[in-house]
PDB file of C-alpha atoms in Angstrom:
ATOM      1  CA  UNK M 753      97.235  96.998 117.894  1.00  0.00           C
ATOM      2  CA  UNK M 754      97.151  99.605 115.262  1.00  0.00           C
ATOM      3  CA  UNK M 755      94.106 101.920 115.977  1.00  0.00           C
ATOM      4  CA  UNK M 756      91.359 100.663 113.419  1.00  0.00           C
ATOM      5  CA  UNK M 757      89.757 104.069 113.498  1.00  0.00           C
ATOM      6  CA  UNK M 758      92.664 104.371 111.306  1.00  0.00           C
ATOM      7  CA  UNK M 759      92.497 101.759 109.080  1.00  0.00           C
ATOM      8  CA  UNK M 760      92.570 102.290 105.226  1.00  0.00           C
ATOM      9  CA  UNK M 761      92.602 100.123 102.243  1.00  0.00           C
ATOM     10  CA  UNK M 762      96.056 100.260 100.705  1.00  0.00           C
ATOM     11  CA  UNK M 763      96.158 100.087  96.965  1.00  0.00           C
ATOM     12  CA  UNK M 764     100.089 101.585  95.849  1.00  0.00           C
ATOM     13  CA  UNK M 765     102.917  99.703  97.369  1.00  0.00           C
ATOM     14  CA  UNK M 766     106.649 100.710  97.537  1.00  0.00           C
ATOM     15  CA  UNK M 767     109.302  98.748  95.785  1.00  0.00           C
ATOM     16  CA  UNK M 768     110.135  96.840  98.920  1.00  0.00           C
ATOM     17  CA  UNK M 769     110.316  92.937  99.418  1.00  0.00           C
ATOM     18  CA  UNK M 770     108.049  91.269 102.375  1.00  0.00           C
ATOM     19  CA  UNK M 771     110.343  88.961 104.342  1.00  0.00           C
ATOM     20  CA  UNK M 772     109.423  85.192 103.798  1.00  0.00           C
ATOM     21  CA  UNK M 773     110.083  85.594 108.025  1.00  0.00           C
ATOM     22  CA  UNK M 774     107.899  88.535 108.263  1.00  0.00           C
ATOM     23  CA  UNK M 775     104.497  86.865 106.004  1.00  0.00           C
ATOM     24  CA  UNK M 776     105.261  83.076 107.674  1.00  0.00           C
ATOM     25  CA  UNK M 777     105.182  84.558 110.909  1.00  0.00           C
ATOM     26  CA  UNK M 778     101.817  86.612 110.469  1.00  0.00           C
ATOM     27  CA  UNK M 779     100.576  83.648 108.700  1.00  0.00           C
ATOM     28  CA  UNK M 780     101.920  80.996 111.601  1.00  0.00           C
ATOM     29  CA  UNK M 781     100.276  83.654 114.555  1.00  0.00           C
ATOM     30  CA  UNK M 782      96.684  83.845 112.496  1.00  0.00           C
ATOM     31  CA  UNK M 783      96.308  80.065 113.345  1.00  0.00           C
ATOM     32  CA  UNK M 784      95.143  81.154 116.648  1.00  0.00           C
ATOM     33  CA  UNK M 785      92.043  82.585 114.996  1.00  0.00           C
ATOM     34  CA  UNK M 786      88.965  80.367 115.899  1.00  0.00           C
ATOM     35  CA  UNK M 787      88.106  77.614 113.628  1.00  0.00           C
ATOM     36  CA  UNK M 788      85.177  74.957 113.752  1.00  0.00           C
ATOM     37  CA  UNK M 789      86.099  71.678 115.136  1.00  0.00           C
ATOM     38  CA  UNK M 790      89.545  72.843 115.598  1.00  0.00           C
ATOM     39  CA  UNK M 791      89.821  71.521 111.868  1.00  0.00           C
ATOM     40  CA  UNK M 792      91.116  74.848 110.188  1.00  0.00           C
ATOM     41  CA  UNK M 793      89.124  74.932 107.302  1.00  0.00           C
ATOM     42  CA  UNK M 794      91.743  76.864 104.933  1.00  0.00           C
ATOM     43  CA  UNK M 795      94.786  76.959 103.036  1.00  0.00           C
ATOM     44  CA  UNK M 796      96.560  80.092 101.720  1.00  0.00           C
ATOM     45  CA  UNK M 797      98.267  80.780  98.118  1.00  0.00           C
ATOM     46  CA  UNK M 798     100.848  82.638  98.104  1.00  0.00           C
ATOM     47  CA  UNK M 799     101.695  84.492  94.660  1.00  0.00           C
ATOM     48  CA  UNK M 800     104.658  86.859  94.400  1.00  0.00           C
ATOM     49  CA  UNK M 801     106.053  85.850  90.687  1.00  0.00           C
ATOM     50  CA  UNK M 802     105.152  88.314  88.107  1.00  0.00           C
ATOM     51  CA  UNK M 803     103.985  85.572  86.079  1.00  0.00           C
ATOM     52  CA  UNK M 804     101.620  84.267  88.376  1.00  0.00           C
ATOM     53  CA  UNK M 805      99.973  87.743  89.223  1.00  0.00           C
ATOM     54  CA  UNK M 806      99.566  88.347  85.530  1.00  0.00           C
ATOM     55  CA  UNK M 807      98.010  85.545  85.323  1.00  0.00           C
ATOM     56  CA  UNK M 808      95.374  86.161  88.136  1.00  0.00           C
ATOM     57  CA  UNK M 809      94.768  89.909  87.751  1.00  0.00           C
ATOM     58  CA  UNK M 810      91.875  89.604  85.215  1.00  0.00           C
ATOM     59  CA  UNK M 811      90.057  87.283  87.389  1.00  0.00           C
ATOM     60  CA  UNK M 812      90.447  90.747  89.957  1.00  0.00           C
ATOM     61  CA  UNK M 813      88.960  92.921  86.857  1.00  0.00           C
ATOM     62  CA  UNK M 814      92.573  94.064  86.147  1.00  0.00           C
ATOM     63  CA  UNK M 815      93.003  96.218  89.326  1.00  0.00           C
ATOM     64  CA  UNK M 816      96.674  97.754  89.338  1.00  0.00           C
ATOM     65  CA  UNK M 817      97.628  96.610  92.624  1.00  0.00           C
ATOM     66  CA  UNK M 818      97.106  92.809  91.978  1.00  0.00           C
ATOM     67  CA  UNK M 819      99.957  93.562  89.883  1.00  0.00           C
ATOM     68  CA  UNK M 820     101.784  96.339  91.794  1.00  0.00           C
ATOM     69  CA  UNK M 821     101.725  94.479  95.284  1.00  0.00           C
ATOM     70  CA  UNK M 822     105.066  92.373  96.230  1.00  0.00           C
ATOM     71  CA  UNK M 823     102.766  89.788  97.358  1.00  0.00           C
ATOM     72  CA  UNK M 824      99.147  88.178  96.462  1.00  0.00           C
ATOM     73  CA  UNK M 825      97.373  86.148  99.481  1.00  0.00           C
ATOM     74  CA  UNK M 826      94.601  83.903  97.949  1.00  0.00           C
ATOM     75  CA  UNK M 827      92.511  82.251 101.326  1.00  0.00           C
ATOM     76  CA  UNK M 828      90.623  79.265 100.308  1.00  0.00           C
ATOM     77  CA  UNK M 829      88.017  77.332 101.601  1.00  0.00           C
ATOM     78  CA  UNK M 830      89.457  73.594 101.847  1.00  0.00           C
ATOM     79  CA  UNK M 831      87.722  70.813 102.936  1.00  0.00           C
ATOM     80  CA  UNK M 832      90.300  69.061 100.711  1.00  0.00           C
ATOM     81  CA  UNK M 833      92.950  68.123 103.282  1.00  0.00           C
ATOM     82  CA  UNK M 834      91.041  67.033 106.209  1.00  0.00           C
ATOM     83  CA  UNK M 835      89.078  64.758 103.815  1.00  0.00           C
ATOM     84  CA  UNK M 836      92.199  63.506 102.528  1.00  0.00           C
ATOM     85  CA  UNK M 837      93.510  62.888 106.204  1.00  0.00           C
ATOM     86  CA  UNK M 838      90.001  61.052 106.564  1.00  0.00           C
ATOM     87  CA  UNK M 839      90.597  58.534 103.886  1.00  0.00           C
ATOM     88  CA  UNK M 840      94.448  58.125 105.074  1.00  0.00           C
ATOM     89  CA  UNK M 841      92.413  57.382 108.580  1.00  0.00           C
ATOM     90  CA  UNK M 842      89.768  54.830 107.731  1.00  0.00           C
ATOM     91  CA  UNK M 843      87.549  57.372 108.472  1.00  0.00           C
ATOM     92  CA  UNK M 844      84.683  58.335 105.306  1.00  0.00           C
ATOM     93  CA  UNK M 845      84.238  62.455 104.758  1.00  0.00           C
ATOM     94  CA  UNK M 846      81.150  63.418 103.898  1.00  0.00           C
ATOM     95  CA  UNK M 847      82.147  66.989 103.061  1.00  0.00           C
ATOM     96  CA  UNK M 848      81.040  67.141  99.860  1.00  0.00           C
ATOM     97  CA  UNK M 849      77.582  69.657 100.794  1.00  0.00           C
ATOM     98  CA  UNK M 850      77.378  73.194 100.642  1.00  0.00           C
ATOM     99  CA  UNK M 851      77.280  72.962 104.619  1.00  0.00           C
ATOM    100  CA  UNK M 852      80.285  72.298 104.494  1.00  0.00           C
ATOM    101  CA  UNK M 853      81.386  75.214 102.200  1.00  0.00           C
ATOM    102  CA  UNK M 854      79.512  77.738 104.307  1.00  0.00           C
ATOM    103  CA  UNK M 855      81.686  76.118 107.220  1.00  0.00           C
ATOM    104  CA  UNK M 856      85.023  76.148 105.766  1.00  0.00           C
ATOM    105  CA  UNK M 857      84.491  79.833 104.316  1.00  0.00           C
ATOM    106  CA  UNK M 858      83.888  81.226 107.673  1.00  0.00           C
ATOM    107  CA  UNK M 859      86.834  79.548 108.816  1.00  0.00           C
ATOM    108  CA  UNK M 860      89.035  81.106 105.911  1.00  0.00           C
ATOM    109  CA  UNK M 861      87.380  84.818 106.334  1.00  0.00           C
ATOM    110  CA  UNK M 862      88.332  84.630 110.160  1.00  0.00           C
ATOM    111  CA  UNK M 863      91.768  83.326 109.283  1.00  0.00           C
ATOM    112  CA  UNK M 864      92.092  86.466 106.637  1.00  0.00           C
ATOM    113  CA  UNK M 865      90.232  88.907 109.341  1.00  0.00           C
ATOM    114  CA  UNK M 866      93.014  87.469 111.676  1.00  0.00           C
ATOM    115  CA  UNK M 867      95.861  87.862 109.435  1.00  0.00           C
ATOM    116  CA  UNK M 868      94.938  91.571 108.322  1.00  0.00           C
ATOM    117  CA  UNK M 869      94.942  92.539 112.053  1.00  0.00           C
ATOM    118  CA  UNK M 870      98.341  91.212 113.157  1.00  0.00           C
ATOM    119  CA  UNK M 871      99.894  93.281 108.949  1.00  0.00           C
ATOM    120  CA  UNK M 872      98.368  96.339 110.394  1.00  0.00           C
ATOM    121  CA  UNK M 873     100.461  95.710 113.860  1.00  0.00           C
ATOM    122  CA  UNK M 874     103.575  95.440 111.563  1.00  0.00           C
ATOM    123  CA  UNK M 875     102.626  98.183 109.789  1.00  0.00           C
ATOM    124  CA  UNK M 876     102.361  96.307 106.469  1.00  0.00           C
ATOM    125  CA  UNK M 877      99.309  97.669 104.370  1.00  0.00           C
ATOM    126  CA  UNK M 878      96.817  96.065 102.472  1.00  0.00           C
ATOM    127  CA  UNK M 879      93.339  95.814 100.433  1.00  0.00           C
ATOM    128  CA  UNK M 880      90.477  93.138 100.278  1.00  0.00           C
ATOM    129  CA  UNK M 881      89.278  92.026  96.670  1.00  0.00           C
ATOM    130  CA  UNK M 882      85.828  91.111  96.909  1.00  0.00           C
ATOM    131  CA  UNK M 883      86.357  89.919  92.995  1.00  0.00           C
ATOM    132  CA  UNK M 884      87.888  86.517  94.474  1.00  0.00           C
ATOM    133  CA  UNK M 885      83.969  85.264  94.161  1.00  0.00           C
ATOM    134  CA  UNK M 886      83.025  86.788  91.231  1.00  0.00           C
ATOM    135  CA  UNK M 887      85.104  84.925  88.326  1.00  0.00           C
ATOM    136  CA  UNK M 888      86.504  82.169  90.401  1.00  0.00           C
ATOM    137  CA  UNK M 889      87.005  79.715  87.844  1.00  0.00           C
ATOM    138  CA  UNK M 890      89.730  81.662  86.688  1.00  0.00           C
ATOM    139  CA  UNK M 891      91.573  81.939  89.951  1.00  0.00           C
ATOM    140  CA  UNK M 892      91.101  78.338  90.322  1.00  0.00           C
ATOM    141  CA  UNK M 893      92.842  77.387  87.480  1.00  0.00           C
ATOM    142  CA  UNK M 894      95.731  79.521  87.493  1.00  0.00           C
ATOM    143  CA  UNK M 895      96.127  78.306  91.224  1.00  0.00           C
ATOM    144  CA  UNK M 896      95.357  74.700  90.373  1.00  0.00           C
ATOM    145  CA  UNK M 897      93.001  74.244  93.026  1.00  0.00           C
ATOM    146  CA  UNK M 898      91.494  71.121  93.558  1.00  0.00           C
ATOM    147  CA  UNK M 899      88.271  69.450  94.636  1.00  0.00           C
ATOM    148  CA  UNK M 900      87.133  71.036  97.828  1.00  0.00           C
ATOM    149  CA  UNK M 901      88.840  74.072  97.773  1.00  0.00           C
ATOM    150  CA  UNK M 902      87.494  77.136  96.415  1.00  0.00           C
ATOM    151  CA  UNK M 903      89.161  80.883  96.804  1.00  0.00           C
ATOM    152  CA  UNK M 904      87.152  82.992  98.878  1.00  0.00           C
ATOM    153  CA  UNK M 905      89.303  86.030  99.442  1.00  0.00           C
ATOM    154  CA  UNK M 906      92.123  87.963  98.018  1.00  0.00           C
ATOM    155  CA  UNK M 907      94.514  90.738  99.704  1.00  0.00           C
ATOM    156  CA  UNK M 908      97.106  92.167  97.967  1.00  0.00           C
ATOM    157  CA  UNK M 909     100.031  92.982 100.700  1.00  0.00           C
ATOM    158  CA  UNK M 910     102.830  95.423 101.110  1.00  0.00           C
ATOM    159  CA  UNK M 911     104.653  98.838 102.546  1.00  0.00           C
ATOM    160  CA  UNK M 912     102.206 101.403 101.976  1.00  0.00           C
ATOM    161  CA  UNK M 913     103.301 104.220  99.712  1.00  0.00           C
ATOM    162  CA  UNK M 914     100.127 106.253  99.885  1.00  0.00           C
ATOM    163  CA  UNK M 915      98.179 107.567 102.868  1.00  0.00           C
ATOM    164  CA  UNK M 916      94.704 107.727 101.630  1.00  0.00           C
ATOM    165  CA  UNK M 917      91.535 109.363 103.424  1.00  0.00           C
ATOM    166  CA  UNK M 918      89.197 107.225 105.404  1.00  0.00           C
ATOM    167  CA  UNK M 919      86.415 106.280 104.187  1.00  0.00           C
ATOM    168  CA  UNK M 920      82.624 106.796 105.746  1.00  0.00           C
ATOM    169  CA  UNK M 921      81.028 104.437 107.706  1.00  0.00           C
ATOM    170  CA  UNK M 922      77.343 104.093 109.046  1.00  0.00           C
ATOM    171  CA  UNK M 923      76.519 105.065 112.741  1.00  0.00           C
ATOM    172  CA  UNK M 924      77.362 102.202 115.177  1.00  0.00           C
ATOM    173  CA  UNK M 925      72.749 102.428 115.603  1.00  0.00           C
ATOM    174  CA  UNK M 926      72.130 101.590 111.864  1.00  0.00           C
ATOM    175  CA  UNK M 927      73.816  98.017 112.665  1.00  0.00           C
ATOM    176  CA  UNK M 928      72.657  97.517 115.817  1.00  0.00           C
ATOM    177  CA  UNK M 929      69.504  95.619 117.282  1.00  0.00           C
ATOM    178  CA  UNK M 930      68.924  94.926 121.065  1.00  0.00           C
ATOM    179  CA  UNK M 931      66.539  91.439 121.412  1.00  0.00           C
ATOM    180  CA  UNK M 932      65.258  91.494 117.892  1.00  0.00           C
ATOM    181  CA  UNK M 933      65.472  93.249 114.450  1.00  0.00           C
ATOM    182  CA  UNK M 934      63.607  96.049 114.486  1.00  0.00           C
ATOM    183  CA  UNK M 935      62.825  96.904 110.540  1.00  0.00           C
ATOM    184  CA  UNK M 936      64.396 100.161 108.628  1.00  0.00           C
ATOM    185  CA  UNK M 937      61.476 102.800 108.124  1.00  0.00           C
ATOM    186  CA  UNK M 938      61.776 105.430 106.021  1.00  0.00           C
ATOM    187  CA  UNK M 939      62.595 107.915 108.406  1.00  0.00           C
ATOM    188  CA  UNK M 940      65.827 105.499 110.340  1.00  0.00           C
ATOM    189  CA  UNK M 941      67.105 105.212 106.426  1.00  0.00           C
ATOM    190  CA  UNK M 942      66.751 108.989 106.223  1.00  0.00           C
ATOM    191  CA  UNK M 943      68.897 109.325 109.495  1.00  0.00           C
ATOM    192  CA  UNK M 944      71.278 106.620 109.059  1.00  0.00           C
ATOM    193  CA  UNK M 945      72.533 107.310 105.609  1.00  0.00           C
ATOM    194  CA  UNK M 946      72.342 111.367 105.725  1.00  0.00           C
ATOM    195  CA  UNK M 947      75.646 112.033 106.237  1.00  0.00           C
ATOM    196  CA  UNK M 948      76.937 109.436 103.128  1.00  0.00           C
ATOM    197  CA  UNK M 949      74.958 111.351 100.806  1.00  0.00           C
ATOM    198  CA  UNK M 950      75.682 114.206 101.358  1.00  0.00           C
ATOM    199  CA  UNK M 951      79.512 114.084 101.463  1.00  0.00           C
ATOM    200  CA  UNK M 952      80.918 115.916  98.593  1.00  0.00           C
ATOM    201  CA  UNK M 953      82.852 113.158  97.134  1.00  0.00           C
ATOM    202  CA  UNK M 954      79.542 111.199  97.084  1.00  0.00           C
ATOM    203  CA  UNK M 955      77.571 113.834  95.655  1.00  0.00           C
ATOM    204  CA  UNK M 956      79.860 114.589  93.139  1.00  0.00           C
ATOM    205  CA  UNK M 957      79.652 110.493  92.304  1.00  0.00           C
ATOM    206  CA  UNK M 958      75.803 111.423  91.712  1.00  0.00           C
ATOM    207  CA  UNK M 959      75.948 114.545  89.418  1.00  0.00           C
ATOM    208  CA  UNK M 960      78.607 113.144  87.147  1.00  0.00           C
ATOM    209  CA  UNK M 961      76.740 110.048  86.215  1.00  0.00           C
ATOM    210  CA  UNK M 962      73.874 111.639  85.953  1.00  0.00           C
ATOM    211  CA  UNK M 963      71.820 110.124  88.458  1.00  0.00           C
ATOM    212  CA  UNK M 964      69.331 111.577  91.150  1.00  0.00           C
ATOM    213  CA  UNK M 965      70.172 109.273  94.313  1.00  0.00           C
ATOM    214  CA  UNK M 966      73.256 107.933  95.422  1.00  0.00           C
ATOM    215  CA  UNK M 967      71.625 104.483  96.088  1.00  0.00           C
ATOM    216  CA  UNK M 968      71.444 104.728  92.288  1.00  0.00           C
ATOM    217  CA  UNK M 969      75.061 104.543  91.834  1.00  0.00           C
ATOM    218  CA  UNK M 970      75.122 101.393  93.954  1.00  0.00           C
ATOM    219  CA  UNK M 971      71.907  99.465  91.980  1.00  0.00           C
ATOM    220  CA  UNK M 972      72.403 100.991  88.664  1.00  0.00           C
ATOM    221  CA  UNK M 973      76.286 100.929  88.395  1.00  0.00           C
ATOM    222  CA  UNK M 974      78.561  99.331  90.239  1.00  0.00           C
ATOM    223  CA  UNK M 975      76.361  96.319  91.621  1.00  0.00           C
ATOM    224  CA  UNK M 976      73.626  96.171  89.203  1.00  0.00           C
ATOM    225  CA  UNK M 977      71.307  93.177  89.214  1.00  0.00           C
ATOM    226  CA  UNK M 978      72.136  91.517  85.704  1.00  0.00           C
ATOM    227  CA  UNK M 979      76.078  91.566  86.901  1.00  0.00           C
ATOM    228  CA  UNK M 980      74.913  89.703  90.369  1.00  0.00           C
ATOM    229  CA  UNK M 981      73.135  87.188  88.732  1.00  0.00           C
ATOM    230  CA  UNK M 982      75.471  86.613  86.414  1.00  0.00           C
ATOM    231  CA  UNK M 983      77.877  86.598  88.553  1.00  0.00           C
ATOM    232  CA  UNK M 984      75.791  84.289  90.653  1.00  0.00           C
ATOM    233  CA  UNK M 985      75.306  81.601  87.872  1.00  0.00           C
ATOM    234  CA  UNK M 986      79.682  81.771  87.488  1.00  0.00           C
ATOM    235  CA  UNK M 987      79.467  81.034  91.589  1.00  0.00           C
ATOM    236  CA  UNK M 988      77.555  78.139  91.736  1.00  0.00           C
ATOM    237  CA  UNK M 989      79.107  76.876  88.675  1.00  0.00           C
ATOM    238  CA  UNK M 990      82.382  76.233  90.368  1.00  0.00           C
ATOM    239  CA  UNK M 991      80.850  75.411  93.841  1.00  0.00           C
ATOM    240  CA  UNK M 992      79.577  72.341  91.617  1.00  0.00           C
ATOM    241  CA  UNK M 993      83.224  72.052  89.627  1.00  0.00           C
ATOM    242  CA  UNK M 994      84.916  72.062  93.114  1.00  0.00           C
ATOM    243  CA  UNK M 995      82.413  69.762  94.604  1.00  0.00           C
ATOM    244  CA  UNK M 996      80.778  71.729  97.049  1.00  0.00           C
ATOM    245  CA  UNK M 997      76.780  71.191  95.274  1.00  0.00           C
TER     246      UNK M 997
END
């Protein structure tokens, strides 16, 4: 496997066609990924018209890629076929819960997690959208999803045509506790996130918008707290549309 101490977030694409062999046979091998129940808790949409990823790119806040990418993977949470198979069974679901969402999520961010691994082995490049749960409804209808199925993550896919840096990462200790959690004091947060702050590129993020912290960039611009609850309200809104509450 591809060393992930390597791994970057792939955002320009050359002009070059996935195979429908290549993508069905990543897709076919990520089946292997666990799953609860064995029930496979997921389907995938796959978008490659131009049409289609016009359509979807403002639910992804316009980002170039959605656009630029020879191929769109939407993984969704679907509870919708094995309920289906259940009523075609004489057999009565009783999927319709947010337990059951939670479930069929997990099994759609493993499948993802799965497939990512086996398009870095190929040497295919990528990047996760975490926008996929912020303006669902929009994703939903463009991709016609029905009752039980709700999108839960986007990558856009392709041949890299960029090598960009990698980004930071925490010390393995910030994320680990042995028996129990211990609590963050001030002086762990103080040694876990000193070298993020003070990397250029992240202190240059905190002069030019004016701000005194770099948390500050986080709470006060890019995830604020009247976006997240916003954002929130849109969520559960189409958990309820799609049946899941």
């Amino acid at each position: 496997m591809k060393n992930l101490n390597k791994r970057t977030s792939i955002r320009k694409y050359a002009p070059c066609e996935v195979s429908d062999e290549l993508l069905y046979r990543l897709l076919r091998e990520a089946e292997r990924t666990q799953t609860m129940g064995n029930l496979q808790l997921y389907s995938v949409v796959i978008t490659r018209s131009e049409k289609q990823k016009e359509a979807l790119a403002p639910a992804h806040f316009n980002q170039p890629m959605v656009k630029g990418a020879p191929v769109v993977l939407t993984f969704c949470a679907d509870f919708r076929r094995t309920s289906r198979w259940a009523e075609e069974r004489n057999a009565k679901p009783g999927y319709d819960n947010f337990l059951s969402f939670i479930n069929a999520a997990t099994d759609a961010l493993l499948y993802c997690q799965t497939f990512c691994n086996l398009a870095d082995e190929e040497g295919l490049g990528y990047c996760y959208l975490g926008t996929t749960v912020y303006m669902p409804k929009q994703i939903i209808e463009v991709l016609e999803l029905p009752k039980l199925v709700m999108p839960v993550a986007t990558i856009t896919l392709g041949w890299p045509d960029e090598q960009p840096a990698l980004s930071d990462r925490l010390p393995l200790e910030s994320i680990i506790h042995e028996e129990h959690y211990e609590d963050y004091s001030r002086e762990r947060i103080d040694q876990f996130y000193a070298e993020k702050e003070q990397l250029p590129e992240n202190q240059k993020f905190v002069r030019i918008n004016n701000k005194e912290t770099l948390a500050q960039i986080f709470t006060d611009i890019r995830y604020t707290r009247k976006d997240n609850e916003a954002m929130s309200v849109t969520l559960i809104d189409a958990l309820k549309q799609q049946g899941f509450l």
